[in-house]
PDB file of C-alpha atoms in Angstrom:
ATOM      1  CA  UNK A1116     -10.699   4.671 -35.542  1.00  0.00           C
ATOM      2  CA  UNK A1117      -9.068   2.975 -32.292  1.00  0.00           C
ATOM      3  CA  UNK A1118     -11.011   1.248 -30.048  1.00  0.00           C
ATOM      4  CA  UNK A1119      -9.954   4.387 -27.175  1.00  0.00           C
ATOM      5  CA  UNK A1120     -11.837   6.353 -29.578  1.00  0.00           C
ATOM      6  CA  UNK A1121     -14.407   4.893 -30.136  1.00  0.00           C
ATOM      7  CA  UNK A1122     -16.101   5.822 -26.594  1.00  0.00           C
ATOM      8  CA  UNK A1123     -15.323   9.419 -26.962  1.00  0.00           C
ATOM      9  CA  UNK A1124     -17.551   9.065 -30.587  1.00  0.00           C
ATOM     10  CA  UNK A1125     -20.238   7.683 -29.053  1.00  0.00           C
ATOM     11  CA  UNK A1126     -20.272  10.073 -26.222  1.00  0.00           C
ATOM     12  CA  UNK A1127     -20.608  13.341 -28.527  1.00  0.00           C
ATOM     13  CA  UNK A1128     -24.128  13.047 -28.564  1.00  0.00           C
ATOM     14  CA  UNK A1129     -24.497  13.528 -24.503  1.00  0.00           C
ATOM     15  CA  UNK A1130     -26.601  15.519 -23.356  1.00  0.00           C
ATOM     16  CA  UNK A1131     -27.278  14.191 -20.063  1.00  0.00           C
ATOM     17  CA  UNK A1132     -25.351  12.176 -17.220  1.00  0.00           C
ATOM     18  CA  UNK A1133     -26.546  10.141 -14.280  1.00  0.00           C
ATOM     19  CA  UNK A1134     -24.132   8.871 -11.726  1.00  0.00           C
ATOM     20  CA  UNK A1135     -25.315   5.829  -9.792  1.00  0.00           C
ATOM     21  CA  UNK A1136     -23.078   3.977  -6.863  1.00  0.00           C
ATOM     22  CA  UNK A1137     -21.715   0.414  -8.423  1.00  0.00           C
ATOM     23  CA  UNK A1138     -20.397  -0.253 -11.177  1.00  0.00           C
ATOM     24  CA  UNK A1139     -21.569  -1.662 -15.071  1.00  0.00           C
ATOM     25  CA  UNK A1140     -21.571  -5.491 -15.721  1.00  0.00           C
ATOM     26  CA  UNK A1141     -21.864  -5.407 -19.733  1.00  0.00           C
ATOM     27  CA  UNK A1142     -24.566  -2.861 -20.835  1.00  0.00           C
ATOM     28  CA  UNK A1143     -26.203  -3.310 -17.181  1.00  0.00           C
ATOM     29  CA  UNK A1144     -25.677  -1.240 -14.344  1.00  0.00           C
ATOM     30  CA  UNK A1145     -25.448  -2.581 -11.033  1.00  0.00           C
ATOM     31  CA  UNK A1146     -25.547   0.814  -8.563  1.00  0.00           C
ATOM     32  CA  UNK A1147     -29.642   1.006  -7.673  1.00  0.00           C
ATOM     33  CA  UNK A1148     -28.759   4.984  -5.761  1.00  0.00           C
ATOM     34  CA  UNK A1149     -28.476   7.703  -8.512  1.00  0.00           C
ATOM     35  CA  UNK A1150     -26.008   9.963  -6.636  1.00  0.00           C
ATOM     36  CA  UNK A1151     -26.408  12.790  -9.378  1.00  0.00           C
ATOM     37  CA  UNK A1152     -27.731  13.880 -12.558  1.00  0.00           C
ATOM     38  CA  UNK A1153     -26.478  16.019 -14.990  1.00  0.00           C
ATOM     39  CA  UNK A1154     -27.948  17.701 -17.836  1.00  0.00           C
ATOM     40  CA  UNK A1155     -25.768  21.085 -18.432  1.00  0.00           C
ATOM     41  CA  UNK A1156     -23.734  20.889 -21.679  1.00  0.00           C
ATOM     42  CA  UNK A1157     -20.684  22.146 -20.693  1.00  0.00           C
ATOM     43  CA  UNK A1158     -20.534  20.118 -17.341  1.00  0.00           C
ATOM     44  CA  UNK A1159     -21.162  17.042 -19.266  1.00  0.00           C
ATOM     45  CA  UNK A1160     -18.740  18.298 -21.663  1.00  0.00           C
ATOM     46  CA  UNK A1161     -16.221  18.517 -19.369  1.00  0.00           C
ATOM     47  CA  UNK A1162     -16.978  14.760 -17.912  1.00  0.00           C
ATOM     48  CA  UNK A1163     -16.635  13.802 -21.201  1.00  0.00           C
ATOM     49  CA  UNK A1164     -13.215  15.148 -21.684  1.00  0.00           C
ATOM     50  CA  UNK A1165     -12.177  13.764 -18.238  1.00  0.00           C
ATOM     51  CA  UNK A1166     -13.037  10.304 -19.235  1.00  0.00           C
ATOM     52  CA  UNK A1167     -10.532  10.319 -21.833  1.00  0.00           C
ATOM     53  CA  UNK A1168      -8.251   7.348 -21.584  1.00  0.00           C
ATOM     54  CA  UNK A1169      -5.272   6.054 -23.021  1.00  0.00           C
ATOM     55  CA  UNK A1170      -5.325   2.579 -23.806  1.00  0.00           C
ATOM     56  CA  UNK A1171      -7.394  -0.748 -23.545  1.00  0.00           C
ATOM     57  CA  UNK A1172      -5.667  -3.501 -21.960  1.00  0.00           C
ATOM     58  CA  UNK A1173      -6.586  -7.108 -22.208  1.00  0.00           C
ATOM     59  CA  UNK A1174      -8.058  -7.320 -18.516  1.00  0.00           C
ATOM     60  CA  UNK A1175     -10.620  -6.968 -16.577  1.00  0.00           C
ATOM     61  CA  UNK A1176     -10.727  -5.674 -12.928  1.00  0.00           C
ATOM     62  CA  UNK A1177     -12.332  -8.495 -10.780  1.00  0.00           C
ATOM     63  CA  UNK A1178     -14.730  -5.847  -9.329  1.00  0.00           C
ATOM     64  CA  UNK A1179     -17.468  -4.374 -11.118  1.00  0.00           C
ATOM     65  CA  UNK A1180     -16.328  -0.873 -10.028  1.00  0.00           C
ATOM     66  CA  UNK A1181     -16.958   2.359  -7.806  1.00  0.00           C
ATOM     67  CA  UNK A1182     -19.964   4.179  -9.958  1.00  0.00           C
ATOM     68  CA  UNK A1183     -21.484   4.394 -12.897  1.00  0.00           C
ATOM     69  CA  UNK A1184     -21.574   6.584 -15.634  1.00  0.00           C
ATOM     70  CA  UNK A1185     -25.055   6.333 -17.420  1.00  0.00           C
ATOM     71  CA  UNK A1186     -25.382   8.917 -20.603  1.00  0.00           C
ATOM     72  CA  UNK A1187     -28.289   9.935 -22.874  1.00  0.00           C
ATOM     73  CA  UNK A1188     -28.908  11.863 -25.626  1.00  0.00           C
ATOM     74  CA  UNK A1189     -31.563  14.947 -26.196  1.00  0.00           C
ATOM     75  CA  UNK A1190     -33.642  11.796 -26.991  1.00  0.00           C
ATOM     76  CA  UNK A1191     -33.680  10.124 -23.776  1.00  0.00           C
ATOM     77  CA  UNK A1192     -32.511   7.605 -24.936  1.00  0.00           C
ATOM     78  CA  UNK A1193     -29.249   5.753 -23.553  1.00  0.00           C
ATOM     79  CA  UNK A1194     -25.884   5.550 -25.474  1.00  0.00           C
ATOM     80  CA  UNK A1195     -23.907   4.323 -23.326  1.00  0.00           C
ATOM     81  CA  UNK A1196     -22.994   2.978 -19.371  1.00  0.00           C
ATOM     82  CA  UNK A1197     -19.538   3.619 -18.233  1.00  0.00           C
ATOM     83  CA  UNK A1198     -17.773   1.616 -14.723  1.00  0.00           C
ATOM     84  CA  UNK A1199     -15.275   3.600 -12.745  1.00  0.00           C
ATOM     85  CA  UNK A1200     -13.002   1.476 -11.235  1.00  0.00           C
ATOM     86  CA  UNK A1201     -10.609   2.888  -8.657  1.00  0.00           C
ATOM     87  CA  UNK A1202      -9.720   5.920 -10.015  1.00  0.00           C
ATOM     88  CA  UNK A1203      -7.836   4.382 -13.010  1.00  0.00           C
ATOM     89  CA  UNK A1204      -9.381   2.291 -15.670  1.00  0.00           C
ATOM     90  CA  UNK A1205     -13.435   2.509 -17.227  1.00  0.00           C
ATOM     91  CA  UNK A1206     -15.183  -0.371 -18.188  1.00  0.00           C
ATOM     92  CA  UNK A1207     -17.832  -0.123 -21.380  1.00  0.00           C
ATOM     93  CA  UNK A1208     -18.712  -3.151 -23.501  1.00  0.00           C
ATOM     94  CA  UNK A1209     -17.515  -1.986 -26.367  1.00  0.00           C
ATOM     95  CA  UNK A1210     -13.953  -2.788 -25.259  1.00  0.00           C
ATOM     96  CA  UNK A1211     -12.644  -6.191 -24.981  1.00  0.00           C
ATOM     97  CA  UNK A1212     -10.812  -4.718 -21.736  1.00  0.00           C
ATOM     98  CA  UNK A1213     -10.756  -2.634 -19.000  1.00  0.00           C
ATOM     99  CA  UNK A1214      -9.332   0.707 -20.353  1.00  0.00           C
ATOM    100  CA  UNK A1215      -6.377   3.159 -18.186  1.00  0.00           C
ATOM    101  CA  UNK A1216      -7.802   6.790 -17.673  1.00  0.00           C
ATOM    102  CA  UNK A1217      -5.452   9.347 -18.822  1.00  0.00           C
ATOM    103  CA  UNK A1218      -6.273  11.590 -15.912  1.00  0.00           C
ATOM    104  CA  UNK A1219      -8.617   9.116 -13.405  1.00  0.00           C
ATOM    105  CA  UNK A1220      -7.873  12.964 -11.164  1.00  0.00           C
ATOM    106  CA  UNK A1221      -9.571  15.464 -13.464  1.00  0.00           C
ATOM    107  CA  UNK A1222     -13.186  12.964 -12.966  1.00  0.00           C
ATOM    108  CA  UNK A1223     -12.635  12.914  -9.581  1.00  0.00           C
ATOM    109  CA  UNK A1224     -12.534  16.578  -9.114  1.00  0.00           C
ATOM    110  CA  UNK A1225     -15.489  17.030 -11.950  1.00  0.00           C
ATOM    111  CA  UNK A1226     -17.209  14.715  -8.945  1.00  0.00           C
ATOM    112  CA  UNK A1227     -15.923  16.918  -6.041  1.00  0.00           C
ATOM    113  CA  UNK A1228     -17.244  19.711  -7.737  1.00  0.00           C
ATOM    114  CA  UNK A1229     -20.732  18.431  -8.024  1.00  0.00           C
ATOM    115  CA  UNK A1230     -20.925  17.260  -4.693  1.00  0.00           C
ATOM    116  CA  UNK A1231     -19.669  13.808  -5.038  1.00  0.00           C
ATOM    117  CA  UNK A1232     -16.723  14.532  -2.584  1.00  0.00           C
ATOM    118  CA  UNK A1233     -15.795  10.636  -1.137  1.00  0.00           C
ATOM    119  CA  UNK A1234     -13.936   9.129  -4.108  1.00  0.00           C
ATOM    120  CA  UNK A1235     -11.871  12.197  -4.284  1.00  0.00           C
ATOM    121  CA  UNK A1236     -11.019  11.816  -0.410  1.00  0.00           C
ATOM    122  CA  UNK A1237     -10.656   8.076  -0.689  1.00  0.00           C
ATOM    123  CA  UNK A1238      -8.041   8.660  -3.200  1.00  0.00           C
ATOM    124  CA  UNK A1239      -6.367  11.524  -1.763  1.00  0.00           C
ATOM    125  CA  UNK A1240      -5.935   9.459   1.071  1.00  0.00           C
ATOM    126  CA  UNK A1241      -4.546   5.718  -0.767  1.00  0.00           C
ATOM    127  CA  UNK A1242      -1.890   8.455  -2.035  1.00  0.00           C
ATOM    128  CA  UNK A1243      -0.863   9.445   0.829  1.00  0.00           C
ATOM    129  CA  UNK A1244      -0.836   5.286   2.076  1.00  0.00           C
ATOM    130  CA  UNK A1245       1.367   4.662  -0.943  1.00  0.00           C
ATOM    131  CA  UNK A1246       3.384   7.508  -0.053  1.00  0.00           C
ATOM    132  CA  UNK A1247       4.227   6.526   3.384  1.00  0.00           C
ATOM    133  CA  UNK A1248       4.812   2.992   2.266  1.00  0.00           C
ATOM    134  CA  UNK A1249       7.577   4.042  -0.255  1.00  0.00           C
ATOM    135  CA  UNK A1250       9.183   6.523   2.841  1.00  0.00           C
ATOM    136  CA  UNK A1251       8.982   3.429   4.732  1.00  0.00           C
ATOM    137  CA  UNK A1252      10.695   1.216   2.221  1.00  0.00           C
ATOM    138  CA  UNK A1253      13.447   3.340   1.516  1.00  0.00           C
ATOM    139  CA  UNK A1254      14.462   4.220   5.478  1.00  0.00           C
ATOM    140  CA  UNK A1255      14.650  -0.076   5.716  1.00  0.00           C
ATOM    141  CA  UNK A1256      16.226  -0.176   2.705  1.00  0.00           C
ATOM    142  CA  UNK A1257      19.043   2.420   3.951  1.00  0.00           C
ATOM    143  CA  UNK A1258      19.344   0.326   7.585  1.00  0.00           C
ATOM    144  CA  UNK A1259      19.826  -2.519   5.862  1.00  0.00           C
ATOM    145  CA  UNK A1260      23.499  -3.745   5.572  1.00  0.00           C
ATOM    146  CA  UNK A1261      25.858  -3.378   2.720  1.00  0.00           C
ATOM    147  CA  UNK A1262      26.259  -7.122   2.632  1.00  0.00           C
ATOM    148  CA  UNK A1263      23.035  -7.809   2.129  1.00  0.00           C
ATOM    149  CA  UNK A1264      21.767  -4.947  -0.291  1.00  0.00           C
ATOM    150  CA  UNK A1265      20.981  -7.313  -3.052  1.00  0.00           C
ATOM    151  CA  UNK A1266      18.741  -9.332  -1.591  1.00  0.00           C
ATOM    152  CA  UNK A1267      16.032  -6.332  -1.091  1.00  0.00           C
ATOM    153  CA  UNK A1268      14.439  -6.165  -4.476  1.00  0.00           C
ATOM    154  CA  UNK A1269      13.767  -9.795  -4.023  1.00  0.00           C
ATOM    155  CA  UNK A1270      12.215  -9.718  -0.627  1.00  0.00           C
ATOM    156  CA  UNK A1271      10.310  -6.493  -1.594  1.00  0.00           C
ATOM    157  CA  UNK A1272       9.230  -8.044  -4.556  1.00  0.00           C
ATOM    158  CA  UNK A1273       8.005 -11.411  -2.982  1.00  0.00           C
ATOM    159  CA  UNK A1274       6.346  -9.666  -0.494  1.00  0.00           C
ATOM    160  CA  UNK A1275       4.213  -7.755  -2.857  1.00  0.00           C
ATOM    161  CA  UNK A1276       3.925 -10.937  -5.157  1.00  0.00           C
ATOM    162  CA  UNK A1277       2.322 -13.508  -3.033  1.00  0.00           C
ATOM    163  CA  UNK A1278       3.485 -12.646   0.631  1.00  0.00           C
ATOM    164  CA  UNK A1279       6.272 -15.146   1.316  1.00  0.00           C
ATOM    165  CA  UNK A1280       9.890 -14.576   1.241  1.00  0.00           C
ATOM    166  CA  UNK A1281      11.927 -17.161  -0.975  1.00  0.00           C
ATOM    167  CA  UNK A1282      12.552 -20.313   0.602  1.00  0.00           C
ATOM    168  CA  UNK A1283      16.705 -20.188   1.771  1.00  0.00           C
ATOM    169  CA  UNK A1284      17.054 -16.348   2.128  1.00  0.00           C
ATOM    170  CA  UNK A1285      16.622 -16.277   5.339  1.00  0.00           C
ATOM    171  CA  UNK A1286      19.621 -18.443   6.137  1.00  0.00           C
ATOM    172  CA  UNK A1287      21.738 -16.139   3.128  1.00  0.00           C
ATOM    173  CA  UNK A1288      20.998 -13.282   5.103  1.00  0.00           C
ATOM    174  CA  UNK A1289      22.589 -14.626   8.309  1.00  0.00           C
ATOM    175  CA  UNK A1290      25.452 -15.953   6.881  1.00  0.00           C
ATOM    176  CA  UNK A1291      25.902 -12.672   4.977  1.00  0.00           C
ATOM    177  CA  UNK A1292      25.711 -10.445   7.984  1.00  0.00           C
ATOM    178  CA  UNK A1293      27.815 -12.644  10.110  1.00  0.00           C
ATOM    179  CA  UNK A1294      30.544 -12.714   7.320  1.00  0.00           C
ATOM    180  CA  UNK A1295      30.484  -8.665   7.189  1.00  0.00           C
ATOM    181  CA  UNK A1296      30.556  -8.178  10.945  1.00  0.00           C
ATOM    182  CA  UNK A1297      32.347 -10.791  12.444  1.00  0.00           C
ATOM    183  CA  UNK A1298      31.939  -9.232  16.183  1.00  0.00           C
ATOM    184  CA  UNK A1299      28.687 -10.613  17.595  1.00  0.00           C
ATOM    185  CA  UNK A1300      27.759  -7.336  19.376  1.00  0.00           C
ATOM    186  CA  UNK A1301      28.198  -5.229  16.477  1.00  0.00           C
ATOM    187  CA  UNK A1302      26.129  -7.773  14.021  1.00  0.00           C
ATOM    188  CA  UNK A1303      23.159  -7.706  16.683  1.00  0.00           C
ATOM    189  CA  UNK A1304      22.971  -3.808  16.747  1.00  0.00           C
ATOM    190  CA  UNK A1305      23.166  -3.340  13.266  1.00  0.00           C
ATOM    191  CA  UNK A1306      20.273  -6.779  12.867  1.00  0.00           C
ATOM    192  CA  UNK A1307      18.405  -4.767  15.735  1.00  0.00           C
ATOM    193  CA  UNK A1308      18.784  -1.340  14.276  1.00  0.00           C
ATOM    194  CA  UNK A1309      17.849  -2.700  10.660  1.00  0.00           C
ATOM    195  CA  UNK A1310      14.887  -4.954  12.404  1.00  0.00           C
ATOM    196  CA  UNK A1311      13.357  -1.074  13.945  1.00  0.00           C
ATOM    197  CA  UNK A1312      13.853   0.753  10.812  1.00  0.00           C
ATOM    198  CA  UNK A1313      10.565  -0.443   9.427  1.00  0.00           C
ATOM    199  CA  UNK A1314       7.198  -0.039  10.211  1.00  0.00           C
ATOM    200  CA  UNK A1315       6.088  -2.542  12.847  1.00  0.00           C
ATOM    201  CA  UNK A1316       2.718  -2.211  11.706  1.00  0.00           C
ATOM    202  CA  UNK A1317       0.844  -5.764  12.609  1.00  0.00           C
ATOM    203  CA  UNK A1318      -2.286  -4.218  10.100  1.00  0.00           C
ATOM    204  CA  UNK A1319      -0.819  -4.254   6.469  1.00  0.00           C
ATOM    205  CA  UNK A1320       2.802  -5.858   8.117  1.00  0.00           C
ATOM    206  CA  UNK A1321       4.970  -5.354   4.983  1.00  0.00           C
ATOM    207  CA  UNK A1322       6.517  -8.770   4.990  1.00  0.00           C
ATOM    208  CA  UNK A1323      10.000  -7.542   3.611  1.00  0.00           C
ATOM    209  CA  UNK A1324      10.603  -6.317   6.892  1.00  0.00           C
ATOM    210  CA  UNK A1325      10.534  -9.496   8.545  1.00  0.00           C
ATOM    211  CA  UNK A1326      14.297 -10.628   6.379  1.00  0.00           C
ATOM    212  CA  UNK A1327      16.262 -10.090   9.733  1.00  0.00           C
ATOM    213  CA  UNK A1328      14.010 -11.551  11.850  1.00  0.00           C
ATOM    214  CA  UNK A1329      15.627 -15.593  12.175  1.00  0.00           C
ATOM    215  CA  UNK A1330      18.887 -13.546  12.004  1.00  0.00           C
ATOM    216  CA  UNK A1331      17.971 -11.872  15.178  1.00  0.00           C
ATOM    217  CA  UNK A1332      16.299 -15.428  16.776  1.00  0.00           C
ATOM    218  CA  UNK A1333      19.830 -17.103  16.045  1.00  0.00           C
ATOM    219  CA  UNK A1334      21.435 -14.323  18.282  1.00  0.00           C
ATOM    220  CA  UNK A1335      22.304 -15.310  22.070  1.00  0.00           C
ATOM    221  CA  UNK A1336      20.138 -12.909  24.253  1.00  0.00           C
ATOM    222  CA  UNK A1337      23.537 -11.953  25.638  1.00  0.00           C
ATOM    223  CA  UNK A1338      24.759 -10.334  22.493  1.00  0.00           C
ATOM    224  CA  UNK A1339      21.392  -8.406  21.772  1.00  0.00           C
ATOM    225  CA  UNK A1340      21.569  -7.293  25.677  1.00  0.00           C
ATOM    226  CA  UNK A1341      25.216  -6.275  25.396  1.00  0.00           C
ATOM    227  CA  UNK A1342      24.054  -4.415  22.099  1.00  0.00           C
ATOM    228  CA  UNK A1343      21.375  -2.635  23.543  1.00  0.00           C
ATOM    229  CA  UNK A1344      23.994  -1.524  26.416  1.00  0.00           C
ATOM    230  CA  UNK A1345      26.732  -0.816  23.918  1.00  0.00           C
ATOM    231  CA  UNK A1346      23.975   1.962  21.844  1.00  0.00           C
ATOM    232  CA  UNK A1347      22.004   3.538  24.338  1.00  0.00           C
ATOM    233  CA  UNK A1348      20.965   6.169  22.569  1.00  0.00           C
ATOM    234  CA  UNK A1349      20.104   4.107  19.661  1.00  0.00           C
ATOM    235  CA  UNK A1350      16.213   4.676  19.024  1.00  0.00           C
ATOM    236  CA  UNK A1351      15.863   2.035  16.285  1.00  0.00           C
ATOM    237  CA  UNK A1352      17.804  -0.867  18.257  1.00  0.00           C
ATOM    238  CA  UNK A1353      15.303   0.102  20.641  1.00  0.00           C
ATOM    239  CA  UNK A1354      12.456  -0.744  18.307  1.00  0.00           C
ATOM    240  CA  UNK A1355      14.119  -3.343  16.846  1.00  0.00           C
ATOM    241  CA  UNK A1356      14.615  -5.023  20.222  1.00  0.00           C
ATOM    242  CA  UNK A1357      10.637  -4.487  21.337  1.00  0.00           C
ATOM    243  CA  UNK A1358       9.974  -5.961  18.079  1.00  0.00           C
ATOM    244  CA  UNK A1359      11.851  -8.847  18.259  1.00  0.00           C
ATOM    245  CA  UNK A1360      11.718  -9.497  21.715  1.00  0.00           C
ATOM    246  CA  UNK A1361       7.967  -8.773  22.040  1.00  0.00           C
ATOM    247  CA  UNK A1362       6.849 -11.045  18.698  1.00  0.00           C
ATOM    248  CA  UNK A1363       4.909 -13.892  19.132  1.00  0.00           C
ATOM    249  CA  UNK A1364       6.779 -16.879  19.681  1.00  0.00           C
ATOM    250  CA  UNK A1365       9.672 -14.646  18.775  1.00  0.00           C
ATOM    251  CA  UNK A1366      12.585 -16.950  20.450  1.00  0.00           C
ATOM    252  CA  UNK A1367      12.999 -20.455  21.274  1.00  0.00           C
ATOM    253  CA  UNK A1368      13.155 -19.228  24.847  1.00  0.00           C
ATOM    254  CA  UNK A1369      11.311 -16.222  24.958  1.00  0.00           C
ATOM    255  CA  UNK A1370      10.133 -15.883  28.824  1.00  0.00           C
ATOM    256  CA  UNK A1371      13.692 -16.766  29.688  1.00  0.00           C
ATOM    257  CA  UNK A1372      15.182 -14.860  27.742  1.00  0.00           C
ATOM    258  CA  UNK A1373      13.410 -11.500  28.515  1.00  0.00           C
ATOM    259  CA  UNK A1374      13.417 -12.227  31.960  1.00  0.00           C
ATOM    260  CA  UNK A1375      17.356 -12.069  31.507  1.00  0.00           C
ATOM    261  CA  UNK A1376      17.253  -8.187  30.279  1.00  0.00           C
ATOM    262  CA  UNK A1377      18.392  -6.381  33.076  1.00  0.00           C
ATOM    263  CA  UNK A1378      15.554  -3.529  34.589  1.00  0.00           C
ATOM    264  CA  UNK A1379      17.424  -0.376  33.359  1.00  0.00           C
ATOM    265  CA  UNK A1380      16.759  -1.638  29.563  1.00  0.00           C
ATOM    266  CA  UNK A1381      13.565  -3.002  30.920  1.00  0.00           C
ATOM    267  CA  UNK A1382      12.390   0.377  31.135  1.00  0.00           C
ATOM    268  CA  UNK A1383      14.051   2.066  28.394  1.00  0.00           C
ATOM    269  CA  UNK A1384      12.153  -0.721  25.896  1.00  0.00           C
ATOM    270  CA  UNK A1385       9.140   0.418  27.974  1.00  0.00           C
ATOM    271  CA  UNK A1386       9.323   3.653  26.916  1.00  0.00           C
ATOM    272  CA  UNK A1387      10.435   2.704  23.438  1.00  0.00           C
ATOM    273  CA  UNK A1388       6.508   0.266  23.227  1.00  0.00           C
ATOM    274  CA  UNK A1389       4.674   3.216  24.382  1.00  0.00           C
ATOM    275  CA  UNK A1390       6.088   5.427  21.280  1.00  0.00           C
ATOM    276  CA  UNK A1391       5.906   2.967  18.954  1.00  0.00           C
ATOM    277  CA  UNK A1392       2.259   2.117  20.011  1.00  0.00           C
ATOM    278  CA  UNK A1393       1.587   5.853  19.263  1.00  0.00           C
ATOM    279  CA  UNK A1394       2.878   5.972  16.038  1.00  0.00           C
ATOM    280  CA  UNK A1395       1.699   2.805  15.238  1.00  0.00           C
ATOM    281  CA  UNK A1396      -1.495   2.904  16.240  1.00  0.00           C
ATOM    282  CA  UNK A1397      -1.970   6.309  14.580  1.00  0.00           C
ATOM    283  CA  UNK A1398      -0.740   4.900  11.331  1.00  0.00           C
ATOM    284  CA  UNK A1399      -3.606   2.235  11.533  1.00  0.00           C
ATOM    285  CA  UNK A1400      -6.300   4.558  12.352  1.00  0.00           C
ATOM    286  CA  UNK A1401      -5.778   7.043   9.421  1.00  0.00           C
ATOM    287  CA  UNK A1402      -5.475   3.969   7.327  1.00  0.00           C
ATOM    288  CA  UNK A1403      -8.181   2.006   8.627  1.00  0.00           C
TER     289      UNK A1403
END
């Protein structure tokens, strides 16, 4: 018998659930608020047959998890306490690891259905986050310049890793770009246009996004202005410039050099903070 089936052995005797909020530390259970208890076989049948998982691994999940699972037999008696973590993996101390649900889903709707409706939502909703992140990736990802295409995996990766980009690309980047676009104009609408593509989220700021940035700092304010003039109807050189231009301690000579934009981009940079505020702002709230 495996060790993933070893839970679903001891659980044939259920005749009873009782779902508390926390998780299980060992054979203890941390949740002190029973959210629900269930005692009709074919409901806990079907729990049963939702908890069904796939593998052990040889970790553990540094939380104690969402809920508890706590089942008895016709006894009374306990047989075993179950930790719901995220959606994806159970905890019982009869595995040496945390073990991956094959359907984390079809527990979440047996919840739903009993009137344990959050986790669903919560889930539903981290979906739709990781969703919009990969959209989000792959419109930067198809700004981005040829030259530079095989440096994205790396910054994406490092970015997700530990949050820093690796030490040098920044100056590979600019050296790339300049030796694909050798007019200075061009480079900075294609660095500004790339720069907008992404999210400009400050909450969750993916940090891949930032790989033009001391491209764009290196660029005389002329050459971004003479961009901006050159692509007028550009919306992401728009961003791209607000972005840049509106960062903290952006530029060496920041004040100056916004103060050089003429009004007539003034404005249409105005207009171009007030929609990304929108968008970003509406991002944050359906996130946060």
């Amino acid at each position: 018998m495996t060790s993933e089936a070893t839970l679903g052995e001891v659980l044939r005797s259920a005749a009873r659930v009782r779902v508390t909020n926390g998780g299980v530390s060992g054979i203890w259970v941390l949740g002190e608020d029973v959210l629900l208890e269930v005692a009709e076989p074919v409901a806990v049948r079907r729990l049963v047959q939702a908890l069904a998982v796939t593998q052990t691994t040889d970790g553990y999940c540094m939380c104690h998890g969402d809920l508890a699972f706590e089942f008895f037999d016709r006894s009374g008696r306990l047989t075993a306490a179950v930790g719901f973590h995220h959606a994806h993996y159970l905890r019982w101390s009869g595995w040496d690891g945390d073990a991956r649900l094959r359907d984390g889903g079809a527990v979440l709707r047996w919840l739903a259905e009993h009137g344990i409706e959050n986790p669903l939502v919560q889930e539903e909703q981290r979906q739709r986050e990781r969703h919009e992140r990969r959209l989000a990736e792959q419109r930067w990802r198809a700004a981005a310049p040829a030259a530079v295409h095989d440096l994205l995996d790396v910054a994406v990766a490092a970015g997700s890793a530990d949050g820093l980009l690796p030490e040098g690309i920044h100056r590979l980047v600019a050296r790339r770009l300049e030796e694909a676009i050798p007019d200075p104009v061009e480079r900075a609408g294609v660095t500004l246009a790339w720069y907008g593509s992404g999210t400009g989220r400050c909450t969750g700021f993916p940090v891949h996004e930032a790989l033009p940035a001391p491209a764009l700092v290196e660029t005389p304010i002329a050459h971004l202005i003479r961009a901006m003039q050159t692509y007028p109807t550009e919306a992401h050189i728009d961003a791209g410039a607000v972005r840049h231009l509106c960062g903290w301690k952006a530029r060496t000579h920041q004040a100056r050099d916004i103060a050089k934009v003429p009004a007539e981009l003034r404005m249409r940079l105005l207009v171009a903070v007030r929609s990304q505020a929108t968008t970003t702002n509406a991002a944050e709230r359906s996130n946060g």
